[in-house]
């Protein structure tokens, strides 16, 4: 989980993550996923994302970062720059924030774009952000929470029901969140992301303290180069 008062307004190399710590139960992320694809009808980049949490008692604030040029190791909690140097944000990195409500329904999500410096001076009442631009997602973003128990086809855990290691498994009301955004419709461009981070937070404010984190990688923006030397050795 995040430690040391890490916040989204900080750059990646300023975050502190310790995988041995546990977040509060309603902030504990059990599973997380994300995907990106180009919609054939208009060539818009669509991001889809979701997570499950351990305990549905009370709401939880959550976020998803979509990052360029870095990778994340869930085991060690370390970031690695894919281009060398220290891991840091790139302009165009995208943050989606939402309230993960107890009881479900459609949640209102906020979308931010990393700009490094010169960000918006007003991201809402009492909030000043110097590192991000605040965007208005409107109809290009949607984020529902399950309003009834659902079945999933992967292992999962629940605080009251325990572990389910043999799917199908039941995810209780208010524990499953999923969303999607039309990034092209919001930003007007098609960024290509290498990594996503699912995070839980103390509030929806951009200055909120971060709690738990789970990361994953996209294959669509990676190029693998293999070199074969001939001859094998050069004197």
Short mmCIF file of C-alpha atoms in Angstrom, two decimals:
data_model
loop_
_atom_site.label_atom_id
_atom_site.label_comp_id
_atom_site.label_asym_id
_atom_site.label_seq_id
_atom_site.Cartn_x
_atom_site.Cartn_y
_atom_site.Cartn_z
CA UNK A 1 0.00 0.00 0.00
CA UNK A 2 0.97 3.67 -0.25
CA UNK A 3 2.82 5.12 2.75
CA UNK A 4 4.42 8.39 3.71
CA UNK A 5 1.46 10.58 2.78
CA UNK A 6 1.72 9.86 -0.96
CA UNK A 7 -0.67 11.92 -3.14
CA UNK A 8 -1.73 12.02 -6.77
CA UNK A 9 -0.45 15.56 -7.23
CA UNK A 10 3.09 14.28 -6.60
CA UNK A 11 5.30 12.79 -9.29
CA UNK A 12 5.81 9.02 -9.41
CA UNK A 13 9.32 9.05 -7.91
CA UNK A 14 7.91 10.90 -4.87
CA UNK A 15 5.46 8.09 -4.01
CA UNK A 16 6.30 5.58 -1.26
CA UNK A 17 4.80 2.07 -1.51
CA UNK A 18 5.26 -0.82 0.92
CA UNK A 19 3.58 -4.10 -0.24
CA UNK A 20 3.86 -5.56 3.29
CA UNK A 21 1.38 -3.06 4.77
CA UNK A 22 -2.39 -3.62 4.68
CA UNK A 23 -4.90 -0.90 3.86
CA UNK A 24 -8.16 -0.54 5.86
CA UNK A 25 -10.62 -3.30 4.85
CA UNK A 26 -12.93 -1.02 2.85
CA UNK A 27 -9.87 0.35 1.01
CA UNK A 28 -8.25 -3.05 0.43
CA UNK A 29 -8.20 -3.90 -3.29
CA UNK A 30 -8.75 -7.61 -4.00
CA UNK A 31 -8.65 -7.61 -7.82
CA UNK A 32 -8.20 -4.89 -10.44
CA UNK A 33 -8.18 -4.80 -14.23
CA UNK A 34 -7.99 -2.35 -17.12
CA UNK A 35 -7.93 -2.46 -20.91
CA UNK A 36 -7.63 -0.06 -23.82
CA UNK A 37 -8.87 -0.43 -27.39
CA UNK A 38 -9.67 1.63 -30.47
CA UNK A 39 -13.39 1.77 -31.23
CA UNK A 40 -13.77 0.79 -34.91
CA UNK A 41 -16.67 3.15 -35.61
CA UNK A 42 -14.71 6.36 -34.94
CA UNK A 43 -11.13 5.30 -34.00
CA UNK A 44 -11.58 6.69 -30.49
CA UNK A 45 -9.39 5.28 -27.70
CA UNK A 46 -11.62 3.66 -25.05
CA UNK A 47 -10.31 2.84 -21.57
CA UNK A 48 -12.17 0.27 -19.43
CA UNK A 49 -11.28 -0.46 -15.83
CA UNK A 50 -12.59 -2.12 -12.69
CA UNK A 51 -11.79 -3.37 -9.21
CA UNK A 52 -13.12 -5.35 -6.25
CA UNK A 53 -12.57 -4.43 -2.64
CA UNK A 54 -12.47 -6.59 0.48
CA UNK A 55 -15.26 -5.00 2.54
CA UNK A 56 -18.38 -3.15 1.37
CA UNK A 57 -19.15 -1.50 4.74
CA UNK A 58 -19.00 2.20 3.95
CA UNK A 59 -17.99 4.01 0.80
CA UNK A 60 -14.50 4.18 -0.63
CA UNK A 61 -12.78 6.73 -2.81
CA UNK A 62 -10.85 5.20 -5.69
CA UNK A 63 -8.75 6.20 -8.66
CA UNK A 64 -7.12 4.78 -11.77
CA UNK A 65 -3.89 6.13 -13.22
CA UNK A 66 -3.05 5.40 -16.87
CA UNK A 67 0.69 5.91 -17.30
CA UNK A 68 3.18 6.20 -20.16
CA UNK A 69 6.79 5.07 -20.06
CA UNK A 70 6.88 3.30 -16.67
CA UNK A 71 6.28 -0.20 -15.35
CA UNK A 72 5.17 -1.26 -11.86
CA UNK A 73 6.05 -4.37 -9.83
CA UNK A 74 3.23 -5.43 -7.47
CA UNK A 75 5.62 -7.64 -5.50
CA UNK A 76 8.24 -5.02 -4.67
CA UNK A 77 6.16 -1.85 -5.02
CA UNK A 78 8.79 -0.36 -7.33
CA UNK A 79 8.41 1.67 -10.52
CA UNK A 80 10.87 1.43 -13.41
CA UNK A 81 11.32 3.93 -16.20
CA UNK A 82 11.18 2.26 -19.62
CA UNK A 83 13.37 5.00 -21.09
CA UNK A 84 16.02 5.27 -18.36
CA UNK A 85 16.39 7.62 -15.44
CA UNK A 86 13.97 7.98 -12.55
CA UNK A 87 10.34 6.93 -13.03
CA UNK A 88 8.16 9.98 -13.54
CA UNK A 89 4.93 11.17 -15.09
CA UNK A 90 4.69 12.07 -18.76
CA UNK A 91 2.41 14.82 -20.02
CA UNK A 92 -0.87 13.19 -20.94
CA UNK A 93 -0.88 10.61 -18.11
CA UNK A 94 -4.54 10.32 -17.13
CA UNK A 95 -6.16 10.01 -13.69
CA UNK A 96 -9.78 8.94 -13.17
CA UNK A 97 -11.32 9.47 -9.71
CA UNK A 98 -14.63 8.13 -8.40
CA UNK A 99 -16.61 7.56 -5.22
CA UNK A 100 -17.06 3.81 -4.73
CA UNK A 101 -20.41 4.00 -2.95
CA UNK A 102 -21.86 1.53 -0.48
CA UNK A 103 -25.09 0.31 -2.06
CA UNK A 104 -24.08 0.89 -5.64
CA UNK A 105 -25.58 3.02 -8.37
CA UNK A 106 -23.93 5.22 -10.96
CA UNK A 107 -21.03 7.20 -9.56
CA UNK A 108 -19.78 10.54 -10.81
CA UNK A 109 -16.20 10.40 -12.00
CA UNK A 110 -13.60 13.10 -12.48
CA UNK A 111 -10.82 13.00 -15.07
CA UNK A 112 -7.44 14.74 -14.81
CA UNK A 113 -4.54 15.05 -17.24
CA UNK A 114 -0.94 15.35 -15.97
CA UNK A 115 0.77 18.53 -17.23
CA UNK A 116 3.64 18.72 -14.74
CA UNK A 117 3.48 22.46 -14.14
CA UNK A 118 0.96 25.14 -14.95
CA UNK A 119 -2.06 23.03 -14.01
CA UNK A 120 -5.52 24.35 -13.26
CA UNK A 121 -5.78 26.79 -10.39
CA UNK A 122 -9.30 25.59 -9.55
CA UNK A 123 -10.27 21.90 -9.62
CA UNK A 124 -13.31 22.38 -7.43
CA UNK A 125 -14.19 24.07 -4.14
CA UNK A 126 -11.06 24.67 -2.09
CA UNK A 127 -8.79 22.61 -4.37
CA UNK A 128 -5.78 23.99 -6.19
CA UNK A 129 -3.77 21.72 -8.51
CA UNK A 130 -0.45 22.76 -10.02
CA UNK A 131 0.37 19.46 -11.75
CA UNK A 132 -2.86 18.45 -13.51
CA UNK A 133 -5.56 19.88 -15.73
CA UNK A 134 -9.14 19.22 -14.62
CA UNK A 135 -11.31 17.84 -17.41
CA UNK A 136 -15.08 17.56 -17.80
CA UNK A 137 -15.85 13.97 -18.88
CA UNK A 138 -19.61 14.50 -19.37
CA UNK A 139 -21.25 11.64 -21.28
CA UNK A 140 -17.84 10.25 -22.33
CA UNK A 141 -17.40 8.56 -18.93
CA UNK A 142 -19.49 6.06 -16.96
CA UNK A 143 -18.85 4.25 -13.67
CA UNK A 144 -21.42 1.88 -12.06
CA UNK A 145 -21.15 -0.10 -8.81
CA UNK A 146 -22.94 -3.45 -8.39
CA UNK A 147 -26.34 -3.01 -6.72
CA UNK A 148 -26.77 -6.74 -6.07
CA UNK A 149 -24.56 -9.77 -5.55
CA UNK A 150 -22.88 -10.87 -8.78
CA UNK A 151 -20.92 -13.92 -9.89
CA UNK A 152 -17.41 -13.66 -11.31
CA UNK A 153 -15.28 -16.33 -12.93
CA UNK A 154 -12.02 -15.79 -11.07
CA UNK A 155 -10.89 -16.26 -7.43
CA UNK A 156 -11.81 -13.46 -5.03
CA UNK A 157 -12.11 -12.63 -1.33
CA UNK A 158 -14.70 -11.03 0.95
CA UNK A 159 -14.23 -9.99 4.57
CA UNK A 160 -17.41 -11.69 5.79
CA UNK A 161 -17.61 -14.62 3.33
CA UNK A 162 -13.89 -15.43 3.20
CA UNK A 163 -11.88 -16.62 0.23
CA UNK A 164 -13.36 -18.22 -2.89
CA UNK A 165 -10.67 -20.09 -4.80
CA UNK A 166 -12.92 -22.16 -7.09
CA UNK A 167 -14.99 -19.99 -9.49
CA UNK A 168 -17.70 -19.03 -10.02
CA UNK A 169 -17.40 -16.79 -6.97
CA UNK A 170 -19.81 -14.26 -5.49
CA UNK A 171 -18.97 -10.57 -5.14
CA UNK A 172 -21.32 -8.88 -2.69
CA UNK A 173 -23.31 -5.70 -3.23
CA UNK A 174 -21.13 -2.58 -3.29
CA UNK A 175 -17.84 -4.45 -3.71
CA UNK A 176 -17.47 -4.36 -7.51
CA UNK A 177 -16.78 -1.19 -9.47
CA UNK A 178 -16.25 -0.78 -13.20
CA UNK A 179 -16.04 2.15 -15.56
CA UNK A 180 -15.08 3.32 -19.03
CA UNK A 181 -14.06 6.61 -20.62
CA UNK A 182 -13.77 7.79 -24.20
CA UNK A 183 -10.32 9.31 -23.89
CA UNK A 184 -10.34 10.73 -27.41
CA UNK A 185 -13.67 12.41 -26.73
CA UNK A 186 -12.29 13.97 -23.54
CA UNK A 187 -8.71 14.84 -24.52
CA UNK A 188 -9.08 15.03 -28.28
CA UNK A 189 -6.02 12.79 -28.69
CA UNK A 190 -5.12 9.09 -28.52
CA UNK A 191 -2.47 8.56 -25.85
CA UNK A 192 -0.83 5.14 -25.66
CA UNK A 193 -0.40 3.84 -22.12
CA UNK A 194 2.01 1.18 -20.84
CA UNK A 195 0.75 0.78 -17.25
CA UNK A 196 -2.38 1.21 -15.15
CA UNK A 197 -2.64 1.67 -11.38
CA UNK A 198 -5.80 1.06 -9.36
CA UNK A 199 -5.72 2.99 -6.08
CA UNK A 200 -7.89 3.62 -3.04
CA UNK A 201 -7.85 7.05 -1.44
CA UNK A 202 -8.91 8.98 1.66
CA UNK A 203 -11.19 11.31 -0.37
CA UNK A 204 -11.90 12.36 -3.96
CA UNK A 205 -9.73 15.47 -3.62
CA UNK A 206 -6.63 15.58 -5.82
CA UNK A 207 -4.70 16.23 -2.58
CA UNK A 208 -6.07 13.12 -0.81
CA UNK A 209 -3.75 10.63 0.86
CA UNK A 210 -3.44 7.39 -1.13
CA UNK A 211 -4.13 3.99 0.45
CA UNK A 212 -3.93 0.66 -1.45
CA UNK A 213 -2.58 0.10 -4.98
CA UNK A 214 -2.61 -2.64 -7.63
CA UNK A 215 -0.89 -2.28 -11.00
CA UNK A 216 -0.89 -3.95 -14.39
CA UNK A 217 0.57 -3.48 -17.85
CA UNK A 218 -0.75 -3.01 -21.38
CA UNK A 219 0.84 -4.79 -24.34
CA UNK A 220 -0.37 -2.39 -27.02
CA UNK A 221 2.40 0.18 -26.59
CA UNK A 222 5.39 -2.11 -26.20
CA UNK A 223 7.93 -3.03 -28.86
CA UNK A 224 10.27 -5.94 -28.21
CA UNK A 225 13.58 -6.00 -30.10
CA UNK A 226 15.71 -9.15 -30.15
CA UNK A 227 19.27 -9.03 -31.48
CA UNK A 228 21.19 -12.04 -32.74
CA UNK A 229 24.92 -11.48 -33.22
CA UNK A 230 26.80 -13.15 -36.06
CA UNK A 231 29.46 -14.19 -35.38
CA UNK A 232 28.78 -14.89 -31.71
CA UNK A 233 31.99 -13.19 -30.59
CA UNK A 234 34.03 -10.34 -31.99
CA UNK A 235 37.73 -10.01 -31.12
#
